[in-house]
XYZ file of C-alpha atoms in Angstrom:
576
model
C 40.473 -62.478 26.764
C 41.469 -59.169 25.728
C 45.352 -58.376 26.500
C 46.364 -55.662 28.285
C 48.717 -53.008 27.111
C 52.437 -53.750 29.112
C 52.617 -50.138 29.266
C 48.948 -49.610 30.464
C 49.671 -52.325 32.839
C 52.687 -50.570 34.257
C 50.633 -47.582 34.799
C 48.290 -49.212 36.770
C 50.956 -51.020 38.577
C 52.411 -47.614 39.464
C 48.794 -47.012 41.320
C 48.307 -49.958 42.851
C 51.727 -49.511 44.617
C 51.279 -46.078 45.212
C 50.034 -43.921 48.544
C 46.344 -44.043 47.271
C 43.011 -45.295 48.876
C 41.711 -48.899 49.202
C 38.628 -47.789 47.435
C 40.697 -46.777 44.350
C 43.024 -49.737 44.508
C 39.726 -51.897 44.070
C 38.498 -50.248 41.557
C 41.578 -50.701 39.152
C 41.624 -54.244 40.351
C 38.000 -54.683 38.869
C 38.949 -52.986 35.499
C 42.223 -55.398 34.914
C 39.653 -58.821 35.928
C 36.811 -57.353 33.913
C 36.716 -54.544 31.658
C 40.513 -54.168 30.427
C 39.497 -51.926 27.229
C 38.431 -49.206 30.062
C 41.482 -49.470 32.081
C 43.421 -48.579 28.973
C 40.855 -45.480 28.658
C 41.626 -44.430 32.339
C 45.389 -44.909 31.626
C 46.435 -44.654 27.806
C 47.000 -40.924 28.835
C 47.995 -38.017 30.989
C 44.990 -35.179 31.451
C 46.202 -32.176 30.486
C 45.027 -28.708 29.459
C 43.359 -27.606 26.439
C 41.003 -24.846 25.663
C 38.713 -25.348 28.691
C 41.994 -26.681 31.104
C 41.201 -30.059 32.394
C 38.717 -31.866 32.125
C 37.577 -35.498 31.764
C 35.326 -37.943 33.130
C 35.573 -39.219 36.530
C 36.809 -42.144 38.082
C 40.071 -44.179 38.887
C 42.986 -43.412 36.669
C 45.715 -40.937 34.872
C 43.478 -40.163 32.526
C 40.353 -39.781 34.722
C 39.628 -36.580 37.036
C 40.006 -37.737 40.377
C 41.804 -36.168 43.641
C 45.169 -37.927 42.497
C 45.009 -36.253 38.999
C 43.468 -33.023 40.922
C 46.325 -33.281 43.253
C 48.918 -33.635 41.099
C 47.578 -31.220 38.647
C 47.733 -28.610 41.874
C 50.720 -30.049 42.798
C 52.605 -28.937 39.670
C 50.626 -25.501 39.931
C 51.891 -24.539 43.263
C 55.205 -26.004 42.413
C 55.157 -22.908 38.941
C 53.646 -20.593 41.281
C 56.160 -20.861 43.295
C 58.650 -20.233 41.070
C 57.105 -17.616 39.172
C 56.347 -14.929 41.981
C 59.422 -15.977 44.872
C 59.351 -13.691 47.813
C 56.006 -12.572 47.261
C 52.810 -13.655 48.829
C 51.019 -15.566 46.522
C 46.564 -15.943 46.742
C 44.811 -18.177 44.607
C 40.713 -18.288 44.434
C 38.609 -21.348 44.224
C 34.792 -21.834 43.452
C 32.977 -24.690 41.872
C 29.586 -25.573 40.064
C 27.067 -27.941 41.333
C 29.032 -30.853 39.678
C 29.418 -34.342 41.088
C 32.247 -33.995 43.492
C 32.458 -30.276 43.271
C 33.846 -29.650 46.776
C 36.016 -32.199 47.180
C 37.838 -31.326 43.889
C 37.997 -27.587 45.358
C 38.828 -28.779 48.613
C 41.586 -30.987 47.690
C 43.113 -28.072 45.373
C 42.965 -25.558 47.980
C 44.150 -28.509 50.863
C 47.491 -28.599 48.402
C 48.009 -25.315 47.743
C 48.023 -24.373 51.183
C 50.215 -27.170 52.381
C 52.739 -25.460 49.706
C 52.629 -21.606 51.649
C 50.036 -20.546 49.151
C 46.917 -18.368 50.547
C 43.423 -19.899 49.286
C 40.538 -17.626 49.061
C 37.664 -19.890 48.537
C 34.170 -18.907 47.758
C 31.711 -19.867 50.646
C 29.464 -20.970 48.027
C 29.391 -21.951 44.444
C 29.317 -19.071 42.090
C 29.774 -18.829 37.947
C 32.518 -19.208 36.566
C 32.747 -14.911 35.702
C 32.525 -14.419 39.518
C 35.711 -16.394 39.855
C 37.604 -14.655 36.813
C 36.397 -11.328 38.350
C 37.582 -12.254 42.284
C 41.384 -13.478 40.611
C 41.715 -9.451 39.931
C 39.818 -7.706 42.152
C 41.931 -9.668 45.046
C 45.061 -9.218 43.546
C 45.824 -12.992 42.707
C 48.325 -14.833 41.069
C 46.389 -17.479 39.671
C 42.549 -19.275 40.142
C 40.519 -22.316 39.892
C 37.305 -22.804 38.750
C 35.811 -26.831 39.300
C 33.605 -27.026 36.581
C 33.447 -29.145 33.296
C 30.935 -26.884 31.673
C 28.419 -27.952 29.901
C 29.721 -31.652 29.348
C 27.509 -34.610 30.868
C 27.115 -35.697 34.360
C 29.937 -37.878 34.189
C 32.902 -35.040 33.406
C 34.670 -32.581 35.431
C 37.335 -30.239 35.463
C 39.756 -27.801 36.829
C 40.159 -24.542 35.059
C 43.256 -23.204 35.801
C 43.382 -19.004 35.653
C 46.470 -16.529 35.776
C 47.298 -13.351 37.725
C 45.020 -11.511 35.095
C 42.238 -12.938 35.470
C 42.171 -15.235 32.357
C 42.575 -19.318 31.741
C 46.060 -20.162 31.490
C 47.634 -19.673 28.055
C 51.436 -20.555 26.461
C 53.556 -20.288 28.034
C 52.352 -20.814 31.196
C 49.656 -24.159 30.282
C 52.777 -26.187 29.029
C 54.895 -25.020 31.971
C 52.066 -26.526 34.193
C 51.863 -29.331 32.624
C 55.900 -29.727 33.063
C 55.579 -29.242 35.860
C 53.261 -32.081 36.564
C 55.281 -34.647 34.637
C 57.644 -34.237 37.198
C 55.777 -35.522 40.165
C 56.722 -39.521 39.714
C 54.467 -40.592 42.472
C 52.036 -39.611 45.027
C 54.365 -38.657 47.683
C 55.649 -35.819 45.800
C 52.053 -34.244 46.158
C 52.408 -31.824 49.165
C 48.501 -33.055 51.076
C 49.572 -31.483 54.465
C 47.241 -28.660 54.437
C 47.869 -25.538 56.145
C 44.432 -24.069 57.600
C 45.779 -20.735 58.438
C 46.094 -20.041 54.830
C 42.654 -20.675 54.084
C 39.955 -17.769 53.533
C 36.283 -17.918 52.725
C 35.172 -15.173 49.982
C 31.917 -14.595 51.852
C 28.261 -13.196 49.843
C 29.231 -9.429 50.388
C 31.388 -9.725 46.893
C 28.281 -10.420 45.013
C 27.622 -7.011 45.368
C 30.876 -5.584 44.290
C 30.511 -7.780 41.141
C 27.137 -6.714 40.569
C 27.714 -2.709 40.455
C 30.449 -3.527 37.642
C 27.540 -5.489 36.013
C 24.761 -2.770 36.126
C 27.532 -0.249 35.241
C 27.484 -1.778 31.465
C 23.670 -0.718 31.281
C 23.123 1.358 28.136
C 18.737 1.997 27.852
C 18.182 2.400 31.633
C 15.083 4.303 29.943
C 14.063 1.735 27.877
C 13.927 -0.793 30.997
C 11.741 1.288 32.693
C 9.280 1.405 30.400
C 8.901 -2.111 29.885
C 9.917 -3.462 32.954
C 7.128 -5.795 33.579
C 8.270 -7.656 30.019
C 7.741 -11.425 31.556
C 11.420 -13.110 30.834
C 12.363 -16.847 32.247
C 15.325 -18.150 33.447
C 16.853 -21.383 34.258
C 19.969 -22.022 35.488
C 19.797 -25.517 34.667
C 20.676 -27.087 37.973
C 23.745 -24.968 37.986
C 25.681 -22.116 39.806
C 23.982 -19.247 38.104
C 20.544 -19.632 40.341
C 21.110 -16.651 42.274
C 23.339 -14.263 39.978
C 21.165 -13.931 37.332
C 18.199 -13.683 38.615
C 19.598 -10.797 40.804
C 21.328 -8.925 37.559
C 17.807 -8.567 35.768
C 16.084 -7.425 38.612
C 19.127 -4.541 39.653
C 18.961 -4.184 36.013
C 14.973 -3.185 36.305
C 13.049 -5.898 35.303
C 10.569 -6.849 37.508
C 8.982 -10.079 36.221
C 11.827 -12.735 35.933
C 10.140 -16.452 35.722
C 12.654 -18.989 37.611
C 12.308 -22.464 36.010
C 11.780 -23.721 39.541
C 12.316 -27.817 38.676
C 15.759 -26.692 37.639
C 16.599 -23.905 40.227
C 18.224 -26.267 42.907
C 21.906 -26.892 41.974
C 21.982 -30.682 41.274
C 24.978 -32.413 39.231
C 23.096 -35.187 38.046
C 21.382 -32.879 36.253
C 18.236 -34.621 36.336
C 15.806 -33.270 34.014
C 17.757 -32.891 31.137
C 19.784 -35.001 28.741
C 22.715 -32.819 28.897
C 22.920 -29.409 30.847
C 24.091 -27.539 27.506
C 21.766 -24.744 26.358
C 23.341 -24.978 23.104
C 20.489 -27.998 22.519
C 17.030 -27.235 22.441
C 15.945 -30.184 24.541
C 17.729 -28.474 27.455
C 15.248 -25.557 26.982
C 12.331 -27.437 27.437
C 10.839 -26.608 30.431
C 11.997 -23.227 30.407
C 9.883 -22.674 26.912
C 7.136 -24.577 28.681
C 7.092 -21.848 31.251
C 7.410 -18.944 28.799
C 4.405 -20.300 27.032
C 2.720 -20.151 30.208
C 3.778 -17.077 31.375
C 3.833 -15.184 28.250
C 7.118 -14.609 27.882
C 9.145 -12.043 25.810
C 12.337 -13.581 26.012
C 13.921 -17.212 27.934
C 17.228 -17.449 29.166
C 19.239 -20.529 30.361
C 22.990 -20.677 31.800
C 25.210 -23.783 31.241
C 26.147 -25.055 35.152
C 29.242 -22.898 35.721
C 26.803 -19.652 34.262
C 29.309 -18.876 31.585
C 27.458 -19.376 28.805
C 23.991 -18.565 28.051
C 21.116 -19.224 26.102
C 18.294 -17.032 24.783
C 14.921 -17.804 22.872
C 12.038 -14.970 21.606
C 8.824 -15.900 20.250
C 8.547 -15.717 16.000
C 5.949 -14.324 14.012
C 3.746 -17.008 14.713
C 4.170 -16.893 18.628
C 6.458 -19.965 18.311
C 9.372 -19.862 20.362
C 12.701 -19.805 18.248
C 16.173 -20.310 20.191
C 18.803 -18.124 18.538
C 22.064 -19.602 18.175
C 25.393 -17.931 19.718
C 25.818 -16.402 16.448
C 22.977 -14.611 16.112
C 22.690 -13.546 19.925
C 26.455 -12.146 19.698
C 25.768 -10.081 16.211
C 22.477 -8.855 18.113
C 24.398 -7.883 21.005
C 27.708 -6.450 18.508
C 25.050 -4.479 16.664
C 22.994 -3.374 19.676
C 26.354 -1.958 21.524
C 28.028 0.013 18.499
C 24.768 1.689 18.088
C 24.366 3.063 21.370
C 28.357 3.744 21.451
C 27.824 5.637 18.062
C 24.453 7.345 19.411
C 26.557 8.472 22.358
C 29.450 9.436 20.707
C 31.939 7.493 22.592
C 33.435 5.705 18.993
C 36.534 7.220 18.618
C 38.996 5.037 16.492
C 40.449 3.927 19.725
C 37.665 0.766 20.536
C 37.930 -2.848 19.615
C 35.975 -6.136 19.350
C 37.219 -9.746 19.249
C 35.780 -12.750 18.501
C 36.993 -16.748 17.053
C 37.577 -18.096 13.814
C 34.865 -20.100 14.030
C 32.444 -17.497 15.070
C 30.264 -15.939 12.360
C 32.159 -13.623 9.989
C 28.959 -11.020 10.250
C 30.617 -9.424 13.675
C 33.182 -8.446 11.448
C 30.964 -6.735 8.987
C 29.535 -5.487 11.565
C 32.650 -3.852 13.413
C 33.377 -2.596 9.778
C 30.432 -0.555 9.074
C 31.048 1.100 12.695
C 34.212 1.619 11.282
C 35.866 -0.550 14.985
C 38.585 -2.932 14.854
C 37.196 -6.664 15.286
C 40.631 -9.306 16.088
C 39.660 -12.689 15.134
C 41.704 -15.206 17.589
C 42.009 -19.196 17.663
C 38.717 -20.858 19.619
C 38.689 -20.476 23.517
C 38.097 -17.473 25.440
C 41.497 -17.470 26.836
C 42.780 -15.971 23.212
C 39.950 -13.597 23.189
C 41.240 -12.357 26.954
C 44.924 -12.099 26.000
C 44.078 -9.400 23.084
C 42.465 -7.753 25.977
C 45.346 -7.596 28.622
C 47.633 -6.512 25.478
C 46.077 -3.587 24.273
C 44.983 -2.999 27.926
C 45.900 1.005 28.641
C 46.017 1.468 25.032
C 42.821 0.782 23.473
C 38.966 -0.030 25.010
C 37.686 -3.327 24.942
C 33.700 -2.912 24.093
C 32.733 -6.777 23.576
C 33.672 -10.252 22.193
C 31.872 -13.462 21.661
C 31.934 -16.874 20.517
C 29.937 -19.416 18.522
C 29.633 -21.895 21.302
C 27.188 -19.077 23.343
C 29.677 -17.130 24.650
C 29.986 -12.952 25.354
C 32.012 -10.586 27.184
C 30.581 -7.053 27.624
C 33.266 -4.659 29.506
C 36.647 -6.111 30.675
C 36.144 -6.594 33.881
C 35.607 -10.135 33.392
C 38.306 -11.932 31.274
C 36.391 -14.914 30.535
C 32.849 -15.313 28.991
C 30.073 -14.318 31.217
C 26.457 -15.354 30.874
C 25.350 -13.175 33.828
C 25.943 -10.147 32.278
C 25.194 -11.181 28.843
C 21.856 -12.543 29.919
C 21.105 -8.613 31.364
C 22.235 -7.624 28.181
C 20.159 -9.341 26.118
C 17.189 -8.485 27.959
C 18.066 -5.142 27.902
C 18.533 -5.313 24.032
C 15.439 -6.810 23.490
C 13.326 -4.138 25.615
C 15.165 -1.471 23.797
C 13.832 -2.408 20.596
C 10.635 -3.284 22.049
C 10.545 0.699 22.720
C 10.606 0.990 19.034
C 7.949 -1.730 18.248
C 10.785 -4.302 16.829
C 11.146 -7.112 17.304
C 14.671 -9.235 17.823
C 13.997 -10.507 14.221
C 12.980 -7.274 13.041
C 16.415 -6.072 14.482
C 18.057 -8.779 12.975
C 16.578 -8.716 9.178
C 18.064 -4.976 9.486
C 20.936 -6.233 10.472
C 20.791 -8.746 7.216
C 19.958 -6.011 5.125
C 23.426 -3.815 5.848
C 25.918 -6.467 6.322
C 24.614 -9.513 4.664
C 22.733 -12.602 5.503
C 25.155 -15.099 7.422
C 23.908 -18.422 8.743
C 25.266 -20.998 10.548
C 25.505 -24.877 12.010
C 27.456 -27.213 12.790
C 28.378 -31.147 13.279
C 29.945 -32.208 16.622
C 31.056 -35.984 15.721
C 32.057 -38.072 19.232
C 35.140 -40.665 19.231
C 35.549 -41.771 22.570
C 38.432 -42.895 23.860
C 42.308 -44.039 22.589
C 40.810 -45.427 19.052
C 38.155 -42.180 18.886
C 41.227 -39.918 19.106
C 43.308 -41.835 16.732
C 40.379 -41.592 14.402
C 40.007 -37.777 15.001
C 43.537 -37.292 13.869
C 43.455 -39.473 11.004
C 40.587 -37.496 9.790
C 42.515 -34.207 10.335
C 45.697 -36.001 8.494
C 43.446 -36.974 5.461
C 42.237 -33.623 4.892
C 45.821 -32.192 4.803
C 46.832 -34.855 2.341
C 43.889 -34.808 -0.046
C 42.117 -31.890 0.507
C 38.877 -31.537 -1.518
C 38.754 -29.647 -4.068
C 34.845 -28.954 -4.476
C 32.007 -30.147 -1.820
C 28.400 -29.733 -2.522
C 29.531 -29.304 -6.093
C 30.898 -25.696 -4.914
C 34.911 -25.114 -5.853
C 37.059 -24.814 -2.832
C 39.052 -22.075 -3.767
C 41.113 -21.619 -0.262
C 42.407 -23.381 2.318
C 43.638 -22.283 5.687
C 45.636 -24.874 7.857
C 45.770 -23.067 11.421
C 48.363 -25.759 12.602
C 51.154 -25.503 8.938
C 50.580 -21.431 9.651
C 49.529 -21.488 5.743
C 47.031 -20.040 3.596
C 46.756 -22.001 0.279
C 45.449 -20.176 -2.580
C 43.640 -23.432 -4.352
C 44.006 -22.004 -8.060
C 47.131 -20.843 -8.519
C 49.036 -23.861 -5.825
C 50.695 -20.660 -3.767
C 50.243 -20.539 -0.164
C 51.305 -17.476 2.078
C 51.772 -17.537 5.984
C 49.484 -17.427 8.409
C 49.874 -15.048 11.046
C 48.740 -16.975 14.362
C 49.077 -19.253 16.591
C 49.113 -23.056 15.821
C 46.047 -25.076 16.308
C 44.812 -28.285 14.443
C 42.073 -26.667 12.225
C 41.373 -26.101 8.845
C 39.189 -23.846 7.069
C 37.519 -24.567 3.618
C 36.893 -21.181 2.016
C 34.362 -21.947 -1.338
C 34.047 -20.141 -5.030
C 29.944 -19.113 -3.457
C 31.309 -17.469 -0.045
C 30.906 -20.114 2.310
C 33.437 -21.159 5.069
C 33.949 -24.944 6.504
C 35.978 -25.203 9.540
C 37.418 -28.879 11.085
C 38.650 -28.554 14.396
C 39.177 -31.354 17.299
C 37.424 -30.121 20.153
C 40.101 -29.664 23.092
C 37.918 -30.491 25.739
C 35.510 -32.736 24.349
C 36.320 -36.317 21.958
C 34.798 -34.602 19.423
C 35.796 -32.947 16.423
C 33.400 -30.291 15.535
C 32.367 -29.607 11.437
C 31.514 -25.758 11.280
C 29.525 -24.449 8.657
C 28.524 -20.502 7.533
C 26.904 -19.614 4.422
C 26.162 -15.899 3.708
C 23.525 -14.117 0.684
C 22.621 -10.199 0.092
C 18.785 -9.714 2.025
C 17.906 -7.100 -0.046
C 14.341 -6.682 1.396
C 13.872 -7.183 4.824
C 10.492 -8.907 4.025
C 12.510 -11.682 1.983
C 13.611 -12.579 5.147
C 12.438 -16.020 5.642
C 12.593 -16.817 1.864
C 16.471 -16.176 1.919
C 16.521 -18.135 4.988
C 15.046 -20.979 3.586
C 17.838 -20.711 0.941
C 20.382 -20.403 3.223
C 19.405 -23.444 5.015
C 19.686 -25.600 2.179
C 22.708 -24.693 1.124
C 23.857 -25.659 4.836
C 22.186 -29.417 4.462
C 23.984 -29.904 1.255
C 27.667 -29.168 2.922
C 26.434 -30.750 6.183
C 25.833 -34.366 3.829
C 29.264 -33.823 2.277
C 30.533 -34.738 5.929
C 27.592 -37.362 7.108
């Protein structure tokens, strides 16, 4: 009989005795007589925020998402609300996806906000996460939450917590949070008396304010016209995005958009895929079915909360090929300092941002526009606070991530697939205008900045051990560092979290000028760059890989690509 944890134990304790449900209380009951390794998972830990906020799989526990952890989480958000803006009236908006649970979770936040003299405005009906971002500015609000775990499996959700401007909580203000959380020693100091005459509904009409913001970042208005009928398919994979981006092509122009109709209806079992994550290609496949049948130019998908997005074009050989975040944000970077330039608007005064584990061709890019491109820690929350600095000062044109995330305009401080997924159809019938094709664009692209390629390894530890493993791991490269892999020299090393940059050769190691994160980055003798970094929202820590060659002939293109490729297997194995 496995033992149980005194400490674990004592958590659970503190439940059982507490102001919760019957329900629950039988449920921790049944993990203590027969599954004691999973009460310590529900219990070893505290949620708190990372990059995404919370998030965590759901069931009975501290470290489960439930409407204890929701309530407490609110609890200590109202409680540093409160003490942030006294005297003033203080709004907070709410939406969800089409999660498991979804409007309970938002229910129960916006139940204990009220009950603490806050005023909820809470969307009538589940919008993407961008919407939400958007409605925290446009109604003048001191914070937001978005009930959403992304693009993680059925079984997770979450509670993105956003500030006054419009953006996920960053430092100080996460920790504080999460402070203020700690304090709340039982149930009873969770404030459930709701207040209904603080409660609003954000009603349809907004869509439309959203959505003239959204067609106001159209560049080729022209070149939609003319190719208009262009067949393009969507899915929003059983998520929030349904009706948003469907609506932004068609106010954008285009006049055949394909719905992938066994995955319109918002369902969080997501039932016809494995995971709802358009990053993998097996959550594509009915939408490439449908482009095959249709005849598609170009298929789109949204993640459930319709912040990130997806996009696949047919090859040479009529094949469909799904780009990678990478690619689609360079096409995108490229596509938007071109029609800046051809409109004269660069001026010296514009600026890009993207991660440090996004591809390193955005910045070549930005350079040969001659355009400042900051490269911040992963999550869009960093990429949103260079914004609201240099807000007033300087013009925010775009930003991206890896992961299949972009931001056109500023509007928006998170990552929006609704507008990206207009954008990207609107990039792609632009070039069609000039009979090229998105790899076309892209071996051009190859040509004046250099051939970068991508991939990476996502390795899952669940639970207590998996995260004791994950850190080990990170500990082992700080004390031994490689000094070759692939039989390539490692000739820097960049440890995010120590703030140092170690020149391998000569031993000396200069500061790093950021903020502190547990990564590391594994710069080699032939150009390539190896980045370790514990996911924050995920038991995973993520291996990310980017090689890079000259293309000095655009008709080498799949030759060098071949190359490329192999050099990526032959890292990827020194980490298998």
């Amino acid at each position: 009989m496995t033992t149980i944890d005194p400490s674990i134990q004592a958590k659970a304790d503190a439940w059982l005795n507490g102001n919760i449900d019957e329900d629950s209380k039988a449920q921790i009951r049944t993990l203590i007589d027969q599954n004691p390794s999973e009460l310590t998972d529900s219990f070893y830990q505290d949620l708190e925020f990372g990059t995404g906020g919370l998030r965590g799989l759901m069931g009975v526990g501290t470290n489960r998402m439930n409407v204890y952890t929701i309530g407490m989480a609110t609890q200590g958000l109202a409680n540093y609300l409160l003490h942030c803006f006294p005297d003033e009236t203080i709004r907070v908006a709410i939406t969800h996806d089409s999660r498991i649970n979804n409007t309970l979770f938002a229910t129960t936040t916006a139940n204990v906000l009220t009950a603490n003299g806050i005023h909820v405005l809470y969307f009538r009906e589940m919008r993407p996460t961008p919407m939400l971002s958007f409605a925290v500015r446009h109604f003048d609000c001191k914070s937001g939450v978005m009930i959403t775990a992304s693009h993680n499996p059925k079984e997770y959700n979450g509670y993105k917590a956003y500030w006054d401007d419009g953006a996920q909580v960053v430092a100080p203000h996460d920790k504080n949070i999460i402070d203020e959380v700690k304090k709340i020693t039982s149930f009873d100091d969770v404030n459930w008396d709701k207040n209904d005459a603080l409660f609003q509904y954000i009603e349809e009409d907004f869509d439309a304010i959203y959505m003239k913001l959204v067609i106001g970042l159209s560049m080729s208005p022209d070149a939609i016209a003319s190719q208009k009928d262009m067949p393009i398919v969507f899915s929003p994979i059983h998520g929030a995005s349904g009706k948003m981006v469907p609506a932004a092509l068609k106010t954008f122009g285009f006049a055949n958009v394909n719905i992938v109709e066994e995955q319109a209806e918002p369902d969080g079992n997501f039932p016809t895929v494995i995971y709802p994550n358009p990053e993998e290609a097996e959550a594509l496949t009915l939408s490439l079915k449908l482009g095959k049948e249709v005849g598609a130019e170009l298929v789109l998908a949204c993640d459930p909360d319709g912040d990130r997005y997806a996009a696949a074009v047919p090859n040479a050989s009529g094949e469909f090929e799904l780009l990678n975040g990478n690619q689609t944000g360079s096409l995108l970077t490229y596509y938007l300092l071109s029609k800046w330039k051809e409109a004269g608007r660069l001026d010296g005064n514009q600026f890009m941002v993207n991660t440090i584990v996004t591809t390193e061709l955005i910045d070549r890019i930005c350079e040969g526009f001659g355009v400042k491109c900051f490269s911040v820690l992963t999550g869009f929350k960093n990429i949103a606070a260079i914004i609201k600095d240099l807000e007033g000062k300087e013009t925010f044109i775009a930003g991206g991530e890896e992961s299949y995330g972009y931001l056109v305009g500023d509007f928006v401080r998170d990552k929006d697939g609704v507008s990206a997924c207009a954008m990207v159809a609107e990039l792609v019938a632009y070039y069609k205008t000039q009979s090229k094709t998105v790899f076309d664009v892209l071996a051009e692209i190859y040509n004046q900045f250099g051939f970068y390629k991508e991939s990476l390894i996502s390795v899952t530890k669940k639970g207590k051990d998996g995260a004791e493993q994950i850190q080990a791991l990170m500990n082992d490269f700080r004390l031994t560092p490689p000094s070759e892999m692939n039989g390539i020299a490692v000739e820097k090393i960049v440890d995010v979290k120590e703030s140092t940059v170690k020149n391998v050769k000569s031993g000396k190691s200069v500061k790093l000028d950021m903020d502190k994160s547990n990564v590391m980055q594994f710069y080699l003798a032939d150009g390539s760059k190896i980045s370790a970094r514990p996911s924050g929202t995920e038991p995973k820590i993520k291996y990310y890989f980017s090689v890079n060659a000259p293309l000095s002939n655009t008709e080498n293109y799949r030759k060098v690509e071949a190359e490329l490729e192999e050099k990526l297997e032959g890292l990827k194995r020194y980490f298998s």
